[in-house]
């Protein structure tokens, strides 16, 4: 039986504070606070949900993002971004498709079409066993 990473959900509970960068697959629900960057593989169906009262202080690079809490940092949503009524983003928002509900606030720029590389895929934070640097 093959397992799919998209079925896994990680919860950062209320009154929980995490310091450091988070790299994940599947779903991540933030009810507490994350002080650090949050990223997922760009080739996955990873989903980040920041609920009312949840907070992220750092850059977000996740294919699907739903915000109904606070974000201090830039957001890069390769596939879909949803800003719910209580969303407060202090930073630039890069997206392919956006839904924004009345009451959502963005203190920064809304940038359509995330920068694409030569393969036609949006540039997202990748992590792997090996680190490589392209000098162009």
PDB file of N, CA, C and O in Angstrom, residues 128-135:
ATOM      1  N   UNK A 128      16.451  19.286   0.248  1.00  0.00           N
ATOM      2  CA  UNK A 128      16.793  17.934  -0.146  1.00  0.00           C
ATOM      3  C   UNK A 128      17.985  17.481   0.674  1.00  0.00           C
ATOM      4  O   UNK A 128      18.528  18.225   1.479  1.00  0.00           O
ATOM      5  N   UNK A 129      18.413  16.252   0.426  1.00  0.00           N
ATOM      6  CA  UNK A 129      19.569  15.717   1.135  1.00  0.00           C
ATOM      7  C   UNK A 129      20.840  16.452   0.742  1.00  0.00           C
ATOM      8  O   UNK A 129      21.734  16.646   1.525  1.00  0.00           O
ATOM      9  N   UNK A 130      20.917  16.857  -0.533  1.00  0.00           N
ATOM     10  CA  UNK A 130      22.098  17.572  -1.029  1.00  0.00           C
ATOM     11  C   UNK A 130      21.743  19.024  -1.305  1.00  0.00           C
ATOM     12  O   UNK A 130      20.681  19.319  -1.779  1.00  0.00           O
ATOM     13  N   UNK A 131      22.667  19.884  -1.001  1.00  0.00           N
ATOM     14  CA  UNK A 131      22.467  21.293  -1.310  1.00  0.00           C
ATOM     15  C   UNK A 131      23.260  21.626  -2.562  1.00  0.00           C
ATOM     16  O   UNK A 131      24.402  21.216  -2.714  1.00  0.00           O
ATOM     17  N   UNK A 132      22.653  22.337  -3.496  1.00  0.00           N
ATOM     18  CA  UNK A 132      23.377  22.725  -4.699  1.00  0.00           C
ATOM     19  C   UNK A 132      23.098  24.200  -4.965  1.00  0.00           C
ATOM     20  O   UNK A 132      22.021  24.694  -4.696  1.00  0.00           O
ATOM     21  N   UNK A 133      24.077  24.860  -5.536  1.00  0.00           N
ATOM     22  CA  UNK A 133      23.967  26.271  -5.840  1.00  0.00           C
ATOM     23  C   UNK A 133      24.277  26.469  -7.304  1.00  0.00           C
ATOM     24  O   UNK A 133      25.290  25.995  -7.798  1.00  0.00           O
ATOM     25  N   UNK A 134      23.372  27.143  -8.030  1.00  0.00           N
ATOM     26  CA  UNK A 134      23.611  27.444  -9.431  1.00  0.00           C
ATOM     27  C   UNK A 134      24.131  28.871  -9.539  1.00  0.00           C
ATOM     28  O   UNK A 134      23.477  29.786  -9.055  1.00  0.00           O
ATOM     29  N   UNK A 135      25.268  29.030 -10.155  1.00  0.00           N
ATOM     30  CA  UNK A 135      25.829  30.376 -10.349  1.00  0.00           C
ATOM     31  C   UNK A 135      25.558  30.779 -11.786  1.00  0.00           C
ATOM     32  O   UNK A 135      26.148  30.249 -12.704  1.00  0.00           O
TER      33      UNK A 135
END
